[in-house]
Protein backbone atom coordinates (compact mmCIF):
# COMPACT_ATOMS: atom_id res chain seq x y z
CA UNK A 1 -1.77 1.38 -18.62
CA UNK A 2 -1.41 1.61 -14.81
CA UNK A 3 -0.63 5.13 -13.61
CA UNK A 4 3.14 4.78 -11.84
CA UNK A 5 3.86 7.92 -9.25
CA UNK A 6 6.64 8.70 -6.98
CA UNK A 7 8.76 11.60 -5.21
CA UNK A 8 11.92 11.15 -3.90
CA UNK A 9 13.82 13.35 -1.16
CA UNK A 10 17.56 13.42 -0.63
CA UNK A 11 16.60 12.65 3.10
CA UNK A 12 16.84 9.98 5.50
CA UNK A 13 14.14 10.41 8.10
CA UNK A 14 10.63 9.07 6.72
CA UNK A 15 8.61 10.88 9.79
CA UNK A 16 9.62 14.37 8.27
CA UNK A 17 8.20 13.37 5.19
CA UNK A 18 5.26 12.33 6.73
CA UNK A 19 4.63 15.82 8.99
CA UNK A 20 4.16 17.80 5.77
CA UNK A 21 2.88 15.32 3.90
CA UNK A 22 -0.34 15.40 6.24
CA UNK A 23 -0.12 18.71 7.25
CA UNK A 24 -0.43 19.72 3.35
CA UNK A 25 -3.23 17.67 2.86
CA UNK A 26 -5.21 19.25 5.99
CA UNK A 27 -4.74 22.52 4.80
CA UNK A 28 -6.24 22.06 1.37
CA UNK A 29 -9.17 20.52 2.77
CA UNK A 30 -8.57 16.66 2.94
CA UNK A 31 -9.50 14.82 5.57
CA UNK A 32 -7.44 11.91 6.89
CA UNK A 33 -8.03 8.70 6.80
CA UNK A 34 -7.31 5.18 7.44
CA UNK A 35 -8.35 2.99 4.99
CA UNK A 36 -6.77 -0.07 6.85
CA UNK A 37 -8.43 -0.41 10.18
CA UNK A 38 -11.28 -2.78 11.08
CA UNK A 39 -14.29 -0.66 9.84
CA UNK A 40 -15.00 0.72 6.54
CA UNK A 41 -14.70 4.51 6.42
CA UNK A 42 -16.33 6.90 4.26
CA UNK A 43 -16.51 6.86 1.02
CA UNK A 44 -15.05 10.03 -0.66
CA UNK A 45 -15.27 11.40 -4.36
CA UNK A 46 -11.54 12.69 -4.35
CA UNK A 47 -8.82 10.82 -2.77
CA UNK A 48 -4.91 11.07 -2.18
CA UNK A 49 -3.10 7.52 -1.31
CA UNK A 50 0.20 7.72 -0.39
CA UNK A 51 2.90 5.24 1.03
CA UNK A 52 6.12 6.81 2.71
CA UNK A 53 8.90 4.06 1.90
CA UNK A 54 11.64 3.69 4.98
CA UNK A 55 14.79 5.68 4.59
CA UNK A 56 16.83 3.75 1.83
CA UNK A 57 20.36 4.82 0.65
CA UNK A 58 19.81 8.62 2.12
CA UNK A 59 16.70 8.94 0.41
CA UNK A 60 12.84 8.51 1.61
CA UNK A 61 10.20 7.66 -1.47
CA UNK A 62 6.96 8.49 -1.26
CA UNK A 63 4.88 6.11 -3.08
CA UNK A 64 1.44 7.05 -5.13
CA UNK A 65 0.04 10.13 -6.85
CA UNK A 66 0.29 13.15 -4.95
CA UNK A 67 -2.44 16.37 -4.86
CA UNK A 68 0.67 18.40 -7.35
CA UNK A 69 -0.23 21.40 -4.57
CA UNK A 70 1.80 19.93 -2.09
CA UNK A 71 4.67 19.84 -3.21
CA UNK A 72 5.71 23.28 -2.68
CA UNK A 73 5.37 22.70 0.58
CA UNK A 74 7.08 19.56 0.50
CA UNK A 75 10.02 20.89 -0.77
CA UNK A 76 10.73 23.10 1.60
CA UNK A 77 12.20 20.38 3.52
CA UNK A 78 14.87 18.84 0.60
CA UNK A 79 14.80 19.09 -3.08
CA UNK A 80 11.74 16.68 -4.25
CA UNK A 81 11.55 14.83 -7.27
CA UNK A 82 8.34 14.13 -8.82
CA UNK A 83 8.13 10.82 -11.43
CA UNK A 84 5.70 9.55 -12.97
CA UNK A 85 4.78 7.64 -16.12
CA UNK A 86 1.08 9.63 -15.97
CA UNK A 87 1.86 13.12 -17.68
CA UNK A 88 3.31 14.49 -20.76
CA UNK A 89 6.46 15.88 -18.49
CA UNK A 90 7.46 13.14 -16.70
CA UNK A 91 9.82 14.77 -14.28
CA UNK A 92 9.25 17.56 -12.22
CA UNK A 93 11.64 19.40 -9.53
CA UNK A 94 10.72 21.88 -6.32
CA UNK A 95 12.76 23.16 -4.01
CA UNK A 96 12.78 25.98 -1.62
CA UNK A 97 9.15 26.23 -1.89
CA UNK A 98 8.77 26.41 -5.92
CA UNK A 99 9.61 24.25 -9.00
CA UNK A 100 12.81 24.29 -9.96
CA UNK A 101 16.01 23.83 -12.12
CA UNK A 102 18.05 21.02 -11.93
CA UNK A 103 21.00 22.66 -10.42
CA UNK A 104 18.60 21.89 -7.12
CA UNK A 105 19.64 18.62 -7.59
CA UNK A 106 23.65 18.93 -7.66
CA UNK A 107 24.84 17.73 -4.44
CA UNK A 108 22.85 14.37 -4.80
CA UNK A 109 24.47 13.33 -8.48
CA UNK A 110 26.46 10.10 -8.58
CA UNK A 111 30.16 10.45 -9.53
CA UNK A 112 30.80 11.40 -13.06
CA UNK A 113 27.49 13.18 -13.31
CA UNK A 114 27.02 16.59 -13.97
CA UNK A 115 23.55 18.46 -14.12
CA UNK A 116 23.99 18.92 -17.76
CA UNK A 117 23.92 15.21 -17.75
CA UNK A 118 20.00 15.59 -16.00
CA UNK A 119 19.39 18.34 -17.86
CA UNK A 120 19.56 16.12 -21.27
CA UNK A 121 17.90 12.95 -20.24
CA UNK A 122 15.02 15.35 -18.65
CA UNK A 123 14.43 17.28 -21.90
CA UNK A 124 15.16 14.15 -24.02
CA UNK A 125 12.31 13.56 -26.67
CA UNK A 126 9.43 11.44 -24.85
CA UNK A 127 6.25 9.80 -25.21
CA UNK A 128 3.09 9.54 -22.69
CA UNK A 129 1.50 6.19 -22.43
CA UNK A 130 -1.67 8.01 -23.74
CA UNK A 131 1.05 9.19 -27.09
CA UNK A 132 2.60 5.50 -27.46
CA UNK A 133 -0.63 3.58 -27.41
CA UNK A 134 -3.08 6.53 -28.49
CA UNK A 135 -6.47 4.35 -27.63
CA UNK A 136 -5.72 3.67 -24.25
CA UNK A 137 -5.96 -0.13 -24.43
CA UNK A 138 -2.70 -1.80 -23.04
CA UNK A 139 -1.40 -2.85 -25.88
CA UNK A 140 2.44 -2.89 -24.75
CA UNK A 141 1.54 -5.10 -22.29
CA UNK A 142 0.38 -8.17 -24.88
CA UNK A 143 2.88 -10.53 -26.25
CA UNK A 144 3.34 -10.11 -29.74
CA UNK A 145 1.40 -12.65 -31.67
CA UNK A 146 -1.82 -11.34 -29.45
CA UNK A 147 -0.57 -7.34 -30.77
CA UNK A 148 -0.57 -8.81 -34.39
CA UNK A 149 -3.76 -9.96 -34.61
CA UNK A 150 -5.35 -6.96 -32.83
CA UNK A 151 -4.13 -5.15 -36.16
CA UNK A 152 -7.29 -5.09 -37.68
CA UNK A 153 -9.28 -3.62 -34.95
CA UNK A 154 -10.99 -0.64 -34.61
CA UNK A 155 -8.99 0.42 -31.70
CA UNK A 156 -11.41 3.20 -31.01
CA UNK A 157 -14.29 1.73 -30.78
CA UNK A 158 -12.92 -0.90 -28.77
CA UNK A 159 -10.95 1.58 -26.30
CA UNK A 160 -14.99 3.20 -25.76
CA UNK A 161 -16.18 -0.29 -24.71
CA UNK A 162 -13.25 -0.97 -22.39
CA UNK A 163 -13.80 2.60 -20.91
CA UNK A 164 -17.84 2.05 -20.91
CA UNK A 165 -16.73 -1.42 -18.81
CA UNK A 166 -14.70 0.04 -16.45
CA UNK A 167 -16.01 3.12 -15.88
CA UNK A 168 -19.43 1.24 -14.57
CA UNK A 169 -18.03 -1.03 -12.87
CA UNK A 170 -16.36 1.18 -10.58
CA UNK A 171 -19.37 3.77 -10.52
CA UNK A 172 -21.34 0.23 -8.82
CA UNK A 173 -18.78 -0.46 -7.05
CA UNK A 174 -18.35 3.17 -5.07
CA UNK A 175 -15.29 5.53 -5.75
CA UNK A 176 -13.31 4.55 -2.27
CA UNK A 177 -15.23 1.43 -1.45
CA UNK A 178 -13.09 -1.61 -1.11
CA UNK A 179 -14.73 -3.18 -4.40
CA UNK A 180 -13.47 -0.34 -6.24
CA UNK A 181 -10.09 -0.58 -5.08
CA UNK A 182 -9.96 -4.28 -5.83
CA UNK A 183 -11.53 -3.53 -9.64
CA UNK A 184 -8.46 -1.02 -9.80
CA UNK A 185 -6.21 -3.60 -8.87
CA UNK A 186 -6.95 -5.54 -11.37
CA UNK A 187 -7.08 -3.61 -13.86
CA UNK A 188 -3.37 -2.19 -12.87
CA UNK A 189 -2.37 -5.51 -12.50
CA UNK A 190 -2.96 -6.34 -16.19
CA UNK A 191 -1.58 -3.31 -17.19
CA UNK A 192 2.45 -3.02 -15.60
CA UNK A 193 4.26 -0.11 -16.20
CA UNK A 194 5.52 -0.18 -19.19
CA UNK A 195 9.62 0.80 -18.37
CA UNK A 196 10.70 0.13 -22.47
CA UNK A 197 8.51 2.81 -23.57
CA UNK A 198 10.19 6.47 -24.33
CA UNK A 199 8.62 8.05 -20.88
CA UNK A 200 9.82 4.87 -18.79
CA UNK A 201 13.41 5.40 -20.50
CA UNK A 202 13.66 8.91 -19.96
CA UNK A 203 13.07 8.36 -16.32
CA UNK A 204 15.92 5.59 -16.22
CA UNK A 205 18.33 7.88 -17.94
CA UNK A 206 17.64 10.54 -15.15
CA UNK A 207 17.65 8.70 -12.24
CA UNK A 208 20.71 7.44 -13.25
CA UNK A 209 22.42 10.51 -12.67
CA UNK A 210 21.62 10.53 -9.37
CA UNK A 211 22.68 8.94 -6.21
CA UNK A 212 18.85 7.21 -5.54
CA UNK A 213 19.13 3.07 -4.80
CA UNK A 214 19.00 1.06 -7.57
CA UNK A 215 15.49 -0.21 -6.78
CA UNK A 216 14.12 3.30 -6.88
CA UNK A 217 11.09 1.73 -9.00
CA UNK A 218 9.94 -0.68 -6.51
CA UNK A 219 7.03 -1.41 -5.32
CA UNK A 220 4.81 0.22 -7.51
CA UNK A 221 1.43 1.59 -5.73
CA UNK A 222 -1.05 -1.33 -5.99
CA UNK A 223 1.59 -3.90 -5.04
CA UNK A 224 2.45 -2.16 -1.77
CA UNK A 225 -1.11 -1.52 -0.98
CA UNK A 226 -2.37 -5.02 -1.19
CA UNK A 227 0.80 -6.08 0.80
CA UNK A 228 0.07 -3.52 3.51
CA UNK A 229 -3.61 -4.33 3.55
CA UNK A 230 -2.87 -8.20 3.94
CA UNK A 231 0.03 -7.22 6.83
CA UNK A 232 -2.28 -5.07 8.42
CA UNK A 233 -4.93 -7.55 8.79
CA UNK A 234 -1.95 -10.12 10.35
CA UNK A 235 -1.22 -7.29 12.49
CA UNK A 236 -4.85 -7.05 14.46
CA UNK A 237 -5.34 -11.30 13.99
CA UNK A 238 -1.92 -13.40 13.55
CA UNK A 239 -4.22 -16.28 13.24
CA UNK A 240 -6.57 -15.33 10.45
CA UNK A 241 -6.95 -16.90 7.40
CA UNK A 242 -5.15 -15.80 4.38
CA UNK A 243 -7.17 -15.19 1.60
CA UNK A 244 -6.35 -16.29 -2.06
CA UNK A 245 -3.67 -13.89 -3.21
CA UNK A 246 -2.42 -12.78 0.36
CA UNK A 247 0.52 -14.88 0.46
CA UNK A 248 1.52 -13.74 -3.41
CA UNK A 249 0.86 -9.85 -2.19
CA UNK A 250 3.12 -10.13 0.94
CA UNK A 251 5.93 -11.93 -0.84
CA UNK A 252 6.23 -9.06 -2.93
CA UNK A 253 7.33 -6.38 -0.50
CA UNK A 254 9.45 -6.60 2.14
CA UNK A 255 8.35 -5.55 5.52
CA UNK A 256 5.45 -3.87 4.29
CA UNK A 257 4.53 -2.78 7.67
CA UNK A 258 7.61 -0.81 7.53
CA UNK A 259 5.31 2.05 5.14
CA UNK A 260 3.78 4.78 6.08
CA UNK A 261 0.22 5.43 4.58
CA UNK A 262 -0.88 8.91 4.50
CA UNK A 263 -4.48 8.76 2.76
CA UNK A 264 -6.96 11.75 2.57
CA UNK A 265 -10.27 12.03 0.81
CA UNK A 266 -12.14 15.27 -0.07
CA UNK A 267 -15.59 15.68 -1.40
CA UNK A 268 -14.70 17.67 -4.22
């Protein structure tokens, strides 16, 4: 299953978002990087690919899988929400420079909400992705008649193939290189984020509470990225041709261009 990662700050300026963002990242030894100009960059073993959404209902969302270090830092700006669908807690809260209680949280709850209200849906029984479908294989994802007949399979042995298959292709391919990053895309592609399952529901019932917009799910990473990649290229030649896909990747995100990417790679 696709890993699905996002912060959100109660603020409505995405360039102070972006200062510490960056400035985080320098100072635990990434360097930055753009991934969308006109020649490839370097290839790096450990990466950190963010999007910084524009401001949206007095909140900025940053969009990807941060380095978790940063968000001390982050916070010191506004109480920061970290979601995800990736980890066996799937909410986490700084502020002030530290993780934190939900009381952090009070003056942005929607009417009729109290922080009792976040307390329960954060500490409401959940699964992983890895707990709901223990072999890895996206198996939430398949319709049902397809899930029925992959009953009698040895579900280990075929998650070890799927991982053997993967796992090369992206080792030919090169961690950063743009191969790799199209493999991943397909692989996330086929495997949505699964919003039914217990982790995706706990993270409904929470953001719920709170005063976010209603599309506080959307885009997910990969979308966004192959929208800003296509927009990008649009940007440097209006006239060039659009690949199969492009269209389909800038219909789904509005004003992509509108993003911020913050990307930094590390060797180790």
């Amino acid at each position: 299953m696709s890993a699905w990662h996002s912060l959100y700050l109660p603020v409505a300026d995405a360039a102070a978002v972006a200062v510490p963002l960056r400035e985080s990242l320098a100072a635990l030894g990434y360097t930055l990087f753009d991934p969308f100009g006109t020649m490839p960059g370097r290839a790096y073993p450990k990466a950190v690919r963010l999007f910084v959404a524009p401001p949206n209902g007095g909140w900025i969302r940053v969009v990807g899988e941060p380095d978790a270090r940063q968000l001390p830092a982050l916070s010191a700006l506004a109480p920061v929400v970290y979601a995800t669908l990736d980890a066996a807690t799937p909410i986490r809260v700084y502020a002030s420079g530290a993780e934190s209680d939900v009381e952090a949280l009070s003056p942005y709850l929607r009417a009729g909400k109290t922080t009792d209200d976040l307390r329960a849906a954060r500490s409401s029984p959940t699964l992983t992705i890895a707990d709901e479908q223990p072999d890895g294989l996206p198996m939430g994802a398949l319709p049902d008649e397809v899930r029925a007949l992959a009953g009698g399979i040895d579900l280990k042995h075929a998650q070890s193939i799927f991982a053997r298959l993967t796992g090369s292709a992206l080792k030919r391919a090169g961690q950063d290189s743009t191969t790799a990053d199209a493999a991943r895309s397909l692989i996330a592609a086929s495997h949505p984020p699964v919003w039914i399952a217990p982790a995706g529901r706990q993270l409904q019932a929470f953001m719920a509470c709170l005063t976010v917009p209603d599309d506080w799910q959307s885009p997910d990473f990969v979308t966004l990225r192959d929208a800003y990649q296509v927009a990008a290229r649009l940007r440097l030649r209006p006239n060039a041709d659009l690949y199969p896909g492009d269209a389909e990747a800038l219909a789904q995100v509005s004003n992509p261009l509108d993003y911020t990417p913050i990307y930094g790679g590390s060797a180790g």
